[in-house]
XYZ file of C-alpha atoms in Angstrom:
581
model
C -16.597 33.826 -40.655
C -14.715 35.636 -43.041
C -15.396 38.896 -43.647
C -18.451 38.409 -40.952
C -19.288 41.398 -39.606
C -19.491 40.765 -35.504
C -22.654 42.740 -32.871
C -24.277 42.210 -29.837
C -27.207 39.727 -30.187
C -28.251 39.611 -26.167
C -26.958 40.426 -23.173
C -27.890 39.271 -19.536
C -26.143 40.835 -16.322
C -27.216 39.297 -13.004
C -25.870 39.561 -9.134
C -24.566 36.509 -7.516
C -23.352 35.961 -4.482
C -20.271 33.450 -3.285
C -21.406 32.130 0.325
C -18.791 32.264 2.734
C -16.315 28.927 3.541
C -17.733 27.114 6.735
C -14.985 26.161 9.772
C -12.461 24.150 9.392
C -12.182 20.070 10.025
C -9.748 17.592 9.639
C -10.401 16.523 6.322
C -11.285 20.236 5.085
C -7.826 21.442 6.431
C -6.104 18.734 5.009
C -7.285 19.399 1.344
C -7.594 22.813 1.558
C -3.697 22.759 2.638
C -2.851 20.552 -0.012
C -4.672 22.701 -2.948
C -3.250 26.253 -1.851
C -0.134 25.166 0.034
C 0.409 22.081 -2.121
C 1.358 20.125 1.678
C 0.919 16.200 1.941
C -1.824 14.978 4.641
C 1.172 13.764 6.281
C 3.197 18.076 6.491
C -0.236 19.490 7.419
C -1.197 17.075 10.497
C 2.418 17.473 11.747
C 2.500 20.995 11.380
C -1.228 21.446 12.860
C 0.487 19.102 15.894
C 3.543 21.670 16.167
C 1.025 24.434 16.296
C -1.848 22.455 18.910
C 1.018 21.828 21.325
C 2.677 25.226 21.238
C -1.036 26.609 22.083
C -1.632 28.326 18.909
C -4.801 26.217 17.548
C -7.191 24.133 18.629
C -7.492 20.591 18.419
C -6.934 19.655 15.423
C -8.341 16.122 15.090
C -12.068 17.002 14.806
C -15.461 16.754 12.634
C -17.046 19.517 13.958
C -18.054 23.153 13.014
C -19.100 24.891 15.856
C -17.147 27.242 17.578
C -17.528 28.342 20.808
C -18.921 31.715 21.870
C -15.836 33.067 23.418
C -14.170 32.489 19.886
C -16.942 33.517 18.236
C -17.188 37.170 20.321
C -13.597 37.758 19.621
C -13.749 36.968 16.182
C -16.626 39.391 15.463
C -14.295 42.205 17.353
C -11.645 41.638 15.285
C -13.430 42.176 12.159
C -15.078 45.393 13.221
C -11.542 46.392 14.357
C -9.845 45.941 10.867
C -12.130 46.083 8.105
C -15.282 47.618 9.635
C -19.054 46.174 10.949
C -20.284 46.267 7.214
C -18.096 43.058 6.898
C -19.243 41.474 9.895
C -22.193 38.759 9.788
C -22.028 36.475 12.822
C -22.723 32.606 12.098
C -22.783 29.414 13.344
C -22.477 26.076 11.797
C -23.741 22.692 12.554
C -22.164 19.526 10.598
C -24.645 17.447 8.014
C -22.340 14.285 8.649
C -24.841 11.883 10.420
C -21.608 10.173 11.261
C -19.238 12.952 13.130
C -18.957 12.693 16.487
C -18.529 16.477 17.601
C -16.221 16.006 20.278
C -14.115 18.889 19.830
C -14.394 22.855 18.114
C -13.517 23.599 14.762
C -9.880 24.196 13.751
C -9.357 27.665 14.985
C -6.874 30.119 16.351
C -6.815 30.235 20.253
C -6.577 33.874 20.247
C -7.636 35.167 16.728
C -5.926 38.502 17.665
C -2.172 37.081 16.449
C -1.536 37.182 13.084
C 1.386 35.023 12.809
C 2.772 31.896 14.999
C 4.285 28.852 14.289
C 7.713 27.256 14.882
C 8.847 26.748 11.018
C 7.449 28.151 7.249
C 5.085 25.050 7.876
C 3.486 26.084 10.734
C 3.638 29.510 9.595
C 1.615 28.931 6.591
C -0.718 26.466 8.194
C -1.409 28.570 10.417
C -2.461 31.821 8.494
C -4.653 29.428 6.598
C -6.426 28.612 9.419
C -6.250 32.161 10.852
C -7.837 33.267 7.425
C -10.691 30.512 7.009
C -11.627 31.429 10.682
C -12.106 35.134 9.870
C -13.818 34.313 6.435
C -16.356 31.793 8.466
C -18.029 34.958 9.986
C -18.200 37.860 7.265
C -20.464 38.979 4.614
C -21.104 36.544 1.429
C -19.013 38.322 -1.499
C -21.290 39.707 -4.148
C -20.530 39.591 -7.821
C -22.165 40.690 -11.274
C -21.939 38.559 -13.986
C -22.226 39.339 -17.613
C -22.756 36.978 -20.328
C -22.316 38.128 -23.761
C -23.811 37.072 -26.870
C -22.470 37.612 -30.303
C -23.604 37.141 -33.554
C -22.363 37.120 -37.656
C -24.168 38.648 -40.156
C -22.818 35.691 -42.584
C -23.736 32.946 -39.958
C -26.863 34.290 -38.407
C -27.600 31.101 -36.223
C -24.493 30.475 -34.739
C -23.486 32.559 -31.791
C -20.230 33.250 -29.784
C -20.540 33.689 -25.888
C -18.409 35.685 -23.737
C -18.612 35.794 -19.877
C -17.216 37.891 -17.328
C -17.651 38.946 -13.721
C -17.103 41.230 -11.865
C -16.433 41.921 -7.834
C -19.245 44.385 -6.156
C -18.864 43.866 -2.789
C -15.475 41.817 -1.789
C -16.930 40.267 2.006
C -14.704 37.425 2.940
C -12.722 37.525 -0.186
C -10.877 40.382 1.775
C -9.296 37.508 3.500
C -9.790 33.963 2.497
C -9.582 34.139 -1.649
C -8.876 36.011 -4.812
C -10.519 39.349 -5.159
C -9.708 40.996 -8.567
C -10.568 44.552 -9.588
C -11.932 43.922 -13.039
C -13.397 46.405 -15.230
C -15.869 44.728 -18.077
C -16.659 46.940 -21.474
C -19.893 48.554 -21.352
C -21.765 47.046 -24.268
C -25.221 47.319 -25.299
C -27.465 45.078 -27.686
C -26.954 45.916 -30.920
C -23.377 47.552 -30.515
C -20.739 46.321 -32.790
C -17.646 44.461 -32.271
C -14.804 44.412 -33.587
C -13.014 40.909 -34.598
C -8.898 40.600 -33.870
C -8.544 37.702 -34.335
C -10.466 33.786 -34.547
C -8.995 30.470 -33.067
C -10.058 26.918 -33.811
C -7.782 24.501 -31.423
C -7.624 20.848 -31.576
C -9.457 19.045 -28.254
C -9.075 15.945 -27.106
C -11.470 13.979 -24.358
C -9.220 13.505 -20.796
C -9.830 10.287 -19.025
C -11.495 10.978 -14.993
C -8.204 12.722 -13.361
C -6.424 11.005 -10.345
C -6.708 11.332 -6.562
C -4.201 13.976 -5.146
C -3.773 13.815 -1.654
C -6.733 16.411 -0.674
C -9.234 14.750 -3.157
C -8.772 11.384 -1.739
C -9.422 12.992 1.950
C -12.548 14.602 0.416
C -13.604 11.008 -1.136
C -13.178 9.177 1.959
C -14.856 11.439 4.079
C -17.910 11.287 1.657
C -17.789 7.757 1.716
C -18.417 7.659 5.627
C -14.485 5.928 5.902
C -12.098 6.422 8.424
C -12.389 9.627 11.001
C -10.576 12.262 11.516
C -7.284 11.186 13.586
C -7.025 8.273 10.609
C -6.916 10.226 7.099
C -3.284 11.136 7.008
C -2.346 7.372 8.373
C -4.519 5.529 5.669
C -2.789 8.158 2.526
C 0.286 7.695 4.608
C 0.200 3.884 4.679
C -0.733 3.256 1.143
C 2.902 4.936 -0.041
C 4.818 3.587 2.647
C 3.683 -0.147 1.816
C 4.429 1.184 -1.817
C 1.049 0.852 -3.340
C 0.813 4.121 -4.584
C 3.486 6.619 -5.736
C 2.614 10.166 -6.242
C 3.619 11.205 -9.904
C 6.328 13.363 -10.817
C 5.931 13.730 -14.695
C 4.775 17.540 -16.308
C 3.075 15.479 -19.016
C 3.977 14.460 -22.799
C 4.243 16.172 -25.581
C 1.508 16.120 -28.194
C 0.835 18.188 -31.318
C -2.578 20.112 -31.743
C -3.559 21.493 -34.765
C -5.183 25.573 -34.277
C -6.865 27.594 -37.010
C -6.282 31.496 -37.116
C -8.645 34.038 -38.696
C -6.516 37.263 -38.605
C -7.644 40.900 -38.947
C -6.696 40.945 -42.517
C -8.877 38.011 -43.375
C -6.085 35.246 -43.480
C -6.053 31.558 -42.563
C -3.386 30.110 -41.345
C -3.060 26.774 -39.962
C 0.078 25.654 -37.686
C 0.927 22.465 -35.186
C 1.768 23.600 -31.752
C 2.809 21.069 -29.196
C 1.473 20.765 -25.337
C 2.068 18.438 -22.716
C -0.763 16.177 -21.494
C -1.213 13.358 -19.146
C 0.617 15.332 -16.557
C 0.683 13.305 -13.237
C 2.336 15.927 -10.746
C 1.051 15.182 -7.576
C -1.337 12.705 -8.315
C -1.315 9.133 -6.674
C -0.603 6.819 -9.327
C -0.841 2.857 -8.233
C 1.854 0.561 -8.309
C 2.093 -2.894 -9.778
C 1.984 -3.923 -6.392
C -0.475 -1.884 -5.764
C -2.948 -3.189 -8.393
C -1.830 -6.942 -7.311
C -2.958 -6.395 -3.535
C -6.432 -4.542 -4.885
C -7.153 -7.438 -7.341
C -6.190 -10.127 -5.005
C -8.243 -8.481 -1.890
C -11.150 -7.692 -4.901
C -11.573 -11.116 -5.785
C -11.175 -12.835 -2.238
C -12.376 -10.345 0.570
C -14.965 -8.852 -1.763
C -17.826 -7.693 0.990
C -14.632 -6.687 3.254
C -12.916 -4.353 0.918
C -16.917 -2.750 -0.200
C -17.033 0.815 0.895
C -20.419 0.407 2.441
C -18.779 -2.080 4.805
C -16.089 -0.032 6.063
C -18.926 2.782 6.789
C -20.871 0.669 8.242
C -18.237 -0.367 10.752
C -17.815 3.415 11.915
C -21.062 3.276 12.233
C -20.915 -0.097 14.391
C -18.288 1.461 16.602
C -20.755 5.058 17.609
C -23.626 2.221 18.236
C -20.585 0.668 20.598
C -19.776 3.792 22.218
C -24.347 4.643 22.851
C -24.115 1.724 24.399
C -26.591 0.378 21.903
C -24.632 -2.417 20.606
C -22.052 -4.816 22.474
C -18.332 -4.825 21.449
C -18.837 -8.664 21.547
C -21.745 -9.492 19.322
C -20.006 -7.071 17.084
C -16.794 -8.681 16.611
C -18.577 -12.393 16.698
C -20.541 -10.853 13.504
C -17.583 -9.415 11.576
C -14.650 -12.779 12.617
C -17.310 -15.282 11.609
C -17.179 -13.995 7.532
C -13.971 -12.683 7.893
C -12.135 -16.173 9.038
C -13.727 -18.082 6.380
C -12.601 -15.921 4.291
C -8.918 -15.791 4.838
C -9.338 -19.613 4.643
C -10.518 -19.413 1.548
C -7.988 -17.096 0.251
C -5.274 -19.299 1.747
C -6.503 -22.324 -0.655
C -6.644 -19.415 -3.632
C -3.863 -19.763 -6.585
C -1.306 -17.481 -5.943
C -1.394 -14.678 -8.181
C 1.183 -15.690 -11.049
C 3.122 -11.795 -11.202
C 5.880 -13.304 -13.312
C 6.151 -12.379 -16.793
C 8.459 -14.393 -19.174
C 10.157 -11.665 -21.587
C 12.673 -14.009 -23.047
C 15.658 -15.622 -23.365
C 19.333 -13.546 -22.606
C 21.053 -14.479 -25.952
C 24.908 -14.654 -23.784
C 23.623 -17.237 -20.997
C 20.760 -18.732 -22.617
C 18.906 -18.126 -19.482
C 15.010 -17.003 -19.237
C 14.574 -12.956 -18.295
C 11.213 -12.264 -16.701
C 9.733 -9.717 -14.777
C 7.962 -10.077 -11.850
C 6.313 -8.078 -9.056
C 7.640 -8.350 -5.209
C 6.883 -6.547 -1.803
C 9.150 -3.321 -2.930
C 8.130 -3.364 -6.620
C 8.563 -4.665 -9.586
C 11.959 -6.407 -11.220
C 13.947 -8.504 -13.360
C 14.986 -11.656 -13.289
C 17.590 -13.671 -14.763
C 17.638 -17.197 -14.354
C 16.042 -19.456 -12.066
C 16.758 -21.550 -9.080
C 18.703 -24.607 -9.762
C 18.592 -27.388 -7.037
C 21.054 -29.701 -8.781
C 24.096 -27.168 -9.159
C 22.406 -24.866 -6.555
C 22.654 -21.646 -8.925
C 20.990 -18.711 -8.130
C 18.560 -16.141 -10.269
C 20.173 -12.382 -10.714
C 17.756 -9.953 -9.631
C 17.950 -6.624 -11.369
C 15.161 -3.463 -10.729
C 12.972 -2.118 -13.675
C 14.306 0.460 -16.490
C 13.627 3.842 -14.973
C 9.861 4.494 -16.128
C 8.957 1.031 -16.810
C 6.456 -1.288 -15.266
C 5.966 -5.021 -15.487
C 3.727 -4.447 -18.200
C 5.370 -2.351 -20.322
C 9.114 -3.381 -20.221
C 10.993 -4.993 -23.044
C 12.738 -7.698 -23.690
C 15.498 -5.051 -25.254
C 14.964 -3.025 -22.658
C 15.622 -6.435 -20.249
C 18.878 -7.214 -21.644
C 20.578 -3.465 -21.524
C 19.680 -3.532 -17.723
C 21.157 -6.736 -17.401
C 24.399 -5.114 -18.749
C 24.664 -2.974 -14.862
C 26.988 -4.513 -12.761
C 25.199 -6.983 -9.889
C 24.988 -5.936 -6.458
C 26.216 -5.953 -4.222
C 29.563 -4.281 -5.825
C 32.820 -3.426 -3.919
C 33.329 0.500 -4.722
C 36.498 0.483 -2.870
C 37.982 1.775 0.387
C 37.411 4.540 2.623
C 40.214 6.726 3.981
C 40.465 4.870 7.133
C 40.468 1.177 5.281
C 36.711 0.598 6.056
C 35.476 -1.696 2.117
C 32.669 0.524 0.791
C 30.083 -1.846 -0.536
C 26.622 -0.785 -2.770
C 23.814 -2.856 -2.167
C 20.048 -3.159 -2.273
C 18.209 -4.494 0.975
C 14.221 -4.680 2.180
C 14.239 -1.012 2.979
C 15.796 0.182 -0.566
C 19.772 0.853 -1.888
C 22.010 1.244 0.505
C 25.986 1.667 1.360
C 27.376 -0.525 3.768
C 30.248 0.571 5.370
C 31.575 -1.937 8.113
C 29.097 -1.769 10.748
C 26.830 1.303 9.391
C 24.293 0.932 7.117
C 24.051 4.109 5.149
C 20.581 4.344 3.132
C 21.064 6.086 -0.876
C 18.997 8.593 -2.126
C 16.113 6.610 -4.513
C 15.348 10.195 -6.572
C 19.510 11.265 -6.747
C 21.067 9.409 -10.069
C 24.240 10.543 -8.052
C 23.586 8.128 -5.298
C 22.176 5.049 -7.978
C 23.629 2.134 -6.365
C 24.697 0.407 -9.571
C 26.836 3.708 -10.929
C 27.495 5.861 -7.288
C 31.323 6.012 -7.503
C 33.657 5.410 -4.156
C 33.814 9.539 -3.869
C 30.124 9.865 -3.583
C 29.821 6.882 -1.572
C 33.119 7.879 0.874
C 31.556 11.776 1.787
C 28.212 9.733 2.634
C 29.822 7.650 4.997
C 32.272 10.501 5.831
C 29.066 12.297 6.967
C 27.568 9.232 9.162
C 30.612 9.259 10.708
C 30.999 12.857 11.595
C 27.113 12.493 12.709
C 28.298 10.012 16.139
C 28.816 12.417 18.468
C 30.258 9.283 20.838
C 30.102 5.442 20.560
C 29.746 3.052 22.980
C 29.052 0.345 20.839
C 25.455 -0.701 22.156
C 24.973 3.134 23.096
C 25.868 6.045 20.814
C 24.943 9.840 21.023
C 24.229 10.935 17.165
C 23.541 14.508 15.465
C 20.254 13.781 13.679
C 18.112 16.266 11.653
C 16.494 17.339 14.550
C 19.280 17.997 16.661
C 21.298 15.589 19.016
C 20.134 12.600 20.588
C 20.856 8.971 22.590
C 20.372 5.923 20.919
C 20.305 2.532 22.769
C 19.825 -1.395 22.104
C 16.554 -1.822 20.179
C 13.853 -2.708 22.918
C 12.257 -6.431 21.625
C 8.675 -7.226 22.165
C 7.974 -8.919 25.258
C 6.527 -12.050 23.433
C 9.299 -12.149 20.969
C 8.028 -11.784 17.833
C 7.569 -9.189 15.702
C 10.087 -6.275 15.005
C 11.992 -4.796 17.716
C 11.153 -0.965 18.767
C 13.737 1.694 18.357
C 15.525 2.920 21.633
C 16.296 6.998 21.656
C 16.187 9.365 23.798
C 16.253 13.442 23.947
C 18.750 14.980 25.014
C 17.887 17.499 27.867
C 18.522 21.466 26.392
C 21.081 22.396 29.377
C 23.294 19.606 28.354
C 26.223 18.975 26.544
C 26.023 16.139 23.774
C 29.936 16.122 24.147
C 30.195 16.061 27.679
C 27.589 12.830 28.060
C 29.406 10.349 29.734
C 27.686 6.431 29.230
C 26.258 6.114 32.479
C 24.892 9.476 32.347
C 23.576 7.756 28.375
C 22.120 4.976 30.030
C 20.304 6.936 32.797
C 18.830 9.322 30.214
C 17.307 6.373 28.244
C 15.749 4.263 31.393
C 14.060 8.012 32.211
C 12.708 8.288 29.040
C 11.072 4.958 29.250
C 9.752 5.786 32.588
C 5.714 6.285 32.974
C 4.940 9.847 34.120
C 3.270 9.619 37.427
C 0.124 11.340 37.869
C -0.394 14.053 41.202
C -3.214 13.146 43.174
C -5.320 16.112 43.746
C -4.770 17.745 46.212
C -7.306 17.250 49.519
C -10.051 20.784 50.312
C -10.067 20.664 53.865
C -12.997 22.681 55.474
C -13.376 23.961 59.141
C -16.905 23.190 60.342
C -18.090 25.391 63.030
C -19.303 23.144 66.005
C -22.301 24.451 68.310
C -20.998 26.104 71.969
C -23.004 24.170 74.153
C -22.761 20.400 72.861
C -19.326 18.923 72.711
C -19.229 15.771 70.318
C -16.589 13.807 68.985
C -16.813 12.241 65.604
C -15.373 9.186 64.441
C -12.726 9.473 62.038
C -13.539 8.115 58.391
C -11.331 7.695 55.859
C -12.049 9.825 52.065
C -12.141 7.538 49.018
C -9.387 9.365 46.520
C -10.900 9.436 43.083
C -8.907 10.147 39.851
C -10.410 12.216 37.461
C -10.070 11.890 33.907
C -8.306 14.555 32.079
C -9.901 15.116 28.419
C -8.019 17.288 25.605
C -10.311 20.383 24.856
């Protein structure tokens, strides 16, 4: 192309339209929060619950897209109020889901008319979103013109370059709910010539399929027929809490790409530039544990695990609620396969997760590294029955995996000191002591367990120094506002509270329930005495009692002439039930 004298070999302009968003669901709020607001399932359903029980939205656990006509009158007022009845075009949606149930509206604002509500920036923000995608449901389609460009060389007739570009004619919902640009495109005309700056060949390389972020793994599932809507943010929720999945904090790696220039003057130059790939930001990258518990379910509990089995349970369950199909044939069906299958699994070889690295050259011991309930990890040594030694168990190099660690790499994390480690005493003689439990690192400090910070290096159990670890436990003290021993009132996060014995399960197994209580508003934390504790936790536990409604009594009119007397009977009371609208 050098020295290639550039024109205009075609051009097509045509109008397009981009159709309005439809209502909002459970699963479209959730990824539609997560790509603009960049909020976790887990942020947007507990903002959307701030915002349904301050009145401000409706329900917010729903498959629908209707909205009602009330909503739908006010809506259309609002628009002709603020941006004029050329934006207005009324509509209403039905779902395509043969599985939603439709119990409930859309997401919507109660009263469309406030602009801003919410408790917090996260309700805030949710709720304009909302706000916005309500609006946009019932205005005009936005209408574009596109232009495609094609140019041509006179020194490489058959090759051409394309250039597209677009342009906004008619803005509709974009005046709320997207990005509207005012662009300006050259006017061009076959034939015309154009003028070359400059030319760029860049270096591509092929990207493997990208990751599940939060919202796409909503948008899969729902596709998929799995889960409804009250169960999306507790599945993504569940799958990092059990540590299956970790969502990725890397920008990506450096790589070098090689890029051509063709300058005005004719010259090539070449040069290396470097960009980062493979970033994982955001995206839900799976654990070693998390690929042991999908191979091991994979290979035993094959049909349970299919995704046509999990749909067709939801589909099971609607049959259930028509009345079509009897919760007991159903279960009889699904324990039958399901038992024989955990029996077979129980006679399946454990999966071997241990990895021999090598020996440590100073004890002569084996290193390996294995894969446990919290992760993966190193291991020094084995158990000894005859002197009744014990392996050292040290976590993975920062960044490292099972699968990728060293045996070099082994033995300079083998150098940290082994936990748990005395740091010292506190100011008031109480032995500050780092140590790694069930639930992660942790500080324990007489009878206070004080969890560390996984992400701080600051708060690394095997280098936090006594300082760090003293102004932690400095803080947990300051945080008892008084201590009773079984009873203490404590400044949490949220603000002050009571909180009692754990409350063990009546059958006693299983883990024992946590015991708090608020405290009322018109009280004094301070002032709490431990009866008055006490009291405030047995209220909290108490069921709310339901009113009966109230009896209509009605004065009958009796004729002059006859005088009767009725018997007395006795009116059934019936309960109604009270459903969430």
């Amino acid at each position: 192309f050098k020295n290639a004298n550039f024109k205009v070999q075609n051009l097509e302009k045509t109008e397009a339209k981009k159709a309005n968003p439809v209502p909002l669901t459970t699963a479209a709020l959730q990824i539609e929060a997560n790509s603009r607001l960049g909020f976790s399932s887990k942020t947007t359903m507990s903002a959307a619950q701030g915002l349904y029980q301050s009145g401000h939205i409706t329900y917010h656990r729903t498959d629908s897209l209707n909205l009602s006509n009330q909503a739908l009158a006010e809506i259309a007022n609002l628009i002709k109020a603020e941006f004029g009845e050329n934006y207005l075009e009324v509509r209403r949606f039905h779902t395509k889901n043969a599985s939603a149930q439709e119990a409930h509206e859309s997401i919507r604002p109660t009263h469309i008319d406030v602009a801003v509500a919410g408790k917090n920036e996260y309700e805030k923000k949710l709720y304009q979103l909302i706000r916005s995608r309500t609006l946009a449901t019932q205005m005009k389609n936005a209408v574009v013109a596109k232009t495609s460009l094609y140019l041509e060389a006179d020194t490489v007739p058959n090759e051409l370059f394309k250039a597209t570009g677009e342009m906004v004619i008619f803005d509709g919902f974009l005046k709320v709910y997207g990005k509207s640009k005012d662009t300006t495109l050259p006017n061009l005309q076959i034939g015309d010539p154009v003028k070359r700056h400059i030319l760029l060949a860049k270096q591509t390389f092929s990207k493997p399929p990208a990751r599940y972020t939060e919202g796409s793994l909503v948008k899969k599932l729902e596709e998929l027929g799995i889960g409804r809507p009250s169960t999306y943010a507790s599945i993504i929720n569940a799958i990092q809490i059990r540590n299956y999945v970790v969502k990725g904090e890397s920008e990506g790696e450096p790589r070098d790409i090689l890029q051509l220039t063709l300058d005005e003057s004719n010259q090539i130059s070449e040069q290396t530039i470097s960009e980062k790939t493979g970033s994982t930001k955001g995206k839900l990258m799976p654990t070693p544990v998390g690929e042991l518990v999908s191979n091991f379910l994979c290979e035993n509990f094959k049909d349970i695990v299919d995704y046509d089995f999990t749909a067709g349970i939801e589909e099971k369950l609607d049959l259930i609620a028509e009345k079509k199909l009897t919760r007991l044939k159903m279960l009889r069906d699904f324990y039958g396969p399901f038992s024989e299958a955990i029996g077979a699994s129980a006679m399946a070889n454990r999966y071997n997760s241990a990895t021999e690295l090598g020996t440590d050259p100073k004890t002569g011991k084996k290193i390996y590294a294995k894969i446990g309930k919290n992760g993966g990890f190193l291991q020094l040594g084995e158990n000894e029955k005859e002197s009744g030694e014990k392996p050292i168990f040290i976590p993975l190099p920062k960044g490292k995996t099972v699968k990728t660690v060293t045996l070099d790499q082994a033995l300079k994390q083998l150098e940290l000191p082994v936990l748990p480690r005395s740091l010292g005493y506190a100011k008031d003689g109480t032995e500050l002591i780092a140590a790694n439990g069930p639930f992660g690192p942790f500080i324990k400090a007489g009878a206070h367990n004080i969890a560390l910070n996984k992400i701080n290096e600051a708060e690394n159990p095997y280098h936090i120094t006594l300082e760090t670890a003293e102004a932690l436990y400095q803080k947990k003290i300051d945080s008892i506002l008084a201590d009773w021993g079984d009873i203490k009132i404590i400044n949490g996060p949220f603000g002050p509270y009571i909180k009692g014995p754990a409350i063990k399960p009546a059958s006693g197994k299983g883990r024992a329930r946590p015991n708090n209580a608020k405290i009322p508003k018109d009280r004094d934390p301070k002032s709490i005495t431990r009866e008055e504790a006490e009291e405030i936790l047995l209220s909290s536990k108490a069921p709310a009692t339901k009113k009966a409604p109230a009896k209509k009594t009605a004065a009958k009119k009796t004729p002059a002439k006859k005088s009767t007397t009725k018997k007395a009977t006795t009116k059934k009371t019936t309960t109604k039930k009270t459903t969430k609208s």
